[in-house]
Amino acid sequence: KSQQRVRFIKRAIAGQGSHDPSPASESLHYDQQQAQRPDFITENSKDKPAIVDDAFGASSRSVMSAKTASMIPDLFTTLPPIRDLLQTGSSRVQDETIQECLPFLKGADLNVQCNEHGVPQLDRPRHINFLHKSLRKLPAPYVAADASRPWMFYWALAGLAAMGEDVSQYRERLISTVQPIQNSTGGFGGGNGQLSHLAPTYAILLSLVIVGGEEALEVIDRKAMWKWLGALKQPDGGFQMCVGGEEDVRGAYIAAVILTLLDLPIELSRESPAWSREGGTLLTNLPEWISKCQTFEGGVSSRPDAEAHGAYAFCVLACLSILGDPHIIIPKYLDVPCLISWLSSRQYAPEGGFSGRTNKLVDGCYSHWVGGCWPLIEACLDGPSLGSPAGIQVAPLTAVGHLYSREGLIRYILCCCQDQTKRGGLRDKPSHNSDSYHTCYVLAGLSSAQHRWHFNTSATKTATGGMLNSAYQWTSEPIVEDLQIFDGADRVGTWHPVFVIPEGAAERAKEYFASKGGF
Ligand code: FPP
Ligand code: K
Ligand code: ZN
C-alpha cells in the first residue's frame, strides 16, 4: 500500500526544470517557472515513476523551438497539481490517458507540423476524403451496424457540409435509400423492414434537411409521423424511443425536433396512451418529466434515477430550447448552478477535452455532447440579445462570456483527435481509430469553440407564426482573438446549436413546412 502512495516532489535544481526520478529523492525544491505548482509522482517499485517533464519533454525538445514550447501553457503539458490518493481501475486508465495525450499536446510527433502555439492544422482534405469514403461501399463487418445506417449518412453529411463540401450530390441517393425504410404507420426504421424508431428517424430527417430541396423534404409523411409521435407519448409526459421501447431524454429531444422541424400540430390523437378526458397535448408534462432526470450530481441522466451523462445533458438542454426561450425555460426546469458545476467538471487538464461522466475519460465526441451544452447555457444566463430592426446583433450587456476553456478543447481536438495518417478522420483519443461518429461530433465541438451564438428576441429570420419558434432565433459570429491558437483556415462552418446540422438548413426546412399549412 505504501508503494501506491502519492508523493509531491519538487524540482531537484531550482529553475532547471529537471527531475530526479529516483524515489529516494525527497529533497524539496521549487521550479521558478512553475512556482507553487509542485509535480507529483505515483510511486511504484518496479516501473519508472510517472513523471512528466516540463513543456520541453526530451523527445520534443529537438523539434520544437523554445518559443513554441513557451506558447503552450503548462496547464496542457504537466500533470494536474492535485491528485486523489486512492488508486483504482479508473485512476489507472486516467493516468494512462494523460500519458497517451501528452506527446500530442506537446507537439512531440516529428511527422506532424505545428504552428507557433504547438497546434497542428486541421487536415481538412483527409477528413473530407474519410467521410466521402464512409458513404461508399463498406467492408463486410459493417452488416452488424445495419440498423445504424441512417446515423452513418447523417454523420457524414453533417461533417462534410461543415467542412464546406457540397452535399447536394448525395440528394438522389439519400432519397432512394430512405424512401423504402419509412413505415406507413409513421417514422423510419434503421433499414428496410425494420420497426420505426426515433433514433434513425432523427438521423434521416436531419440528413434530408441537410441536403435540402423540395424533393427531399417531400419524402416525409408528416401526418403519419404525427400519429406515431402520439403512440410514443407516455402518460407521465415523456416519449418512448419506439412503440413499447425505452422512455428516455433522447426521445424527449428527438420528439421535440420532429414536432418543430416538420411544423406538426401538438394535438394528441385519441389513440395515444397519453390521451385523457382532461385534455393535454404532445407537450404536456414533457419539461416536468425532463426535470426529474437531473441527478444529485447536477448532471442529467437518460431517465429519472440513472447516472448523469453529457450526452443526456445536451438532449435535455436542446429539448428545452425547442420548447421555449433558453433564458426562461432552462432555469424553470433545471438547477442551473448545479448543472454548470457538473458540466465544468467534465473538462480535464492537461488533456483539455471533455469526459462524458464522473471518473471517466476524455473522448472527442463529448466536444459536442458536452461542448454543445455551453452555447445553450450561455444563452440561458445572458438572456436574449436585442436584435435591431435591421437584424444586426447587439450583444447583451451582461454577457457571461465563455464558461469553459475553449483553448483546452481546441488543443485536444487538433492535437489529439486527428488521424494524421492517410486514413484521416477524427477520433475519441489517440489510441482509437477514427470513425464517422467521432468525425461528426468532434467537428461540431470545434465549431462551437470557434463561434459565439446569440439568442435573439426579435426573430427577424423566421416568417413562421406557429408554435415552437424558439429554435429559429439563433445567430452566430466567429470568435476573433488577438491570440488565436488555430490557423484561420481551420475555422469550420457553424452548426445549429439545437439541431446539430449546418446553420441555415433547419430554418429553411421549418419555413418550407410552415408555409404549407396543415398536412
Ligand atoms: C456511455 O458510453 C454513453 C452513454 C451512456 C450515452 C451515449 C448517448 C449518446 C452519445 C447520444 C444520445 C443522443 C441522441 C440524440 C441519440 P461509454 O460507457 O462507452 O462511454 P463513457 O465511458 O465515455 O461514458
Ligand atoms: K466513450
Ligand atoms: Zn466517443
mmCIF file of C-alpha atoms in Angstrom, residues 17 20 48 73 160 186 211-213 231 275 292 317 329 331 401 428 449-450 453 455 461 493 500:
data_model
loop_
_atom_site.group_PDB
_atom_site.id
_atom_site.type_symbol
_atom_site.label_atom_id
_atom_site.label_comp_id
_atom_site.label_asym_id
_atom_site.label_seq_id
_atom_site.Cartn_x
_atom_site.Cartn_y
_atom_site.Cartn_z
ATOM 1 C CA GLY A 17 13.090 22.051 -14.782
ATOM 2 C CA ASP A 20 15.370 13.337 -10.223
ATOM 3 C CA LYS A 48 9.648 4.283 -13.539
ATOM 4 C CA PRO A 73 0.632 26.864 -21.294
ATOM 5 C CA LEU A 160 -18.928 17.233 -44.947
ATOM 6 C CA GLY A 186 -45.170 6.714 -39.302
ATOM 7 C CA VAL A 211 -29.294 18.037 -48.477
ATOM 8 C CA GLY A 212 -32.447 20.147 -48.660
ATOM 9 C CA GLY A 213 -34.720 20.861 -51.561
ATOM 10 C CA ALA A 231 -48.252 6.434 -29.954
ATOM 11 C CA TRP A 275 -54.749 10.704 -24.105
ATOM 12 C CA LYS A 292 -36.844 14.593 -12.974
ATOM 13 C CA LEU A 317 -30.889 21.495 -22.881
ATOM 14 C CA ILE A 329 -37.365 27.677 -19.732
ATOM 15 C CA PRO A 331 -33.891 27.806 -15.168
ATOM 16 C CA GLY A 401 -18.542 35.131 -21.674
ATOM 17 C CA ASP A 428 -12.118 9.526 -29.470
ATOM 18 C CA ALA A 449 -15.431 26.555 -29.673
ATOM 19 C CA GLN A 450 -14.761 28.844 -32.648
ATOM 20 C CA TRP A 453 -24.022 32.185 -30.504
ATOM 21 C CA PHE A 455 -30.272 34.031 -28.910
ATOM 22 C CA LYS A 461 -35.259 35.450 -39.731
ATOM 23 C CA GLY A 493 -18.774 26.031 -40.624
ATOM 24 C CA VAL A 500 -26.676 19.855 -34.858
#
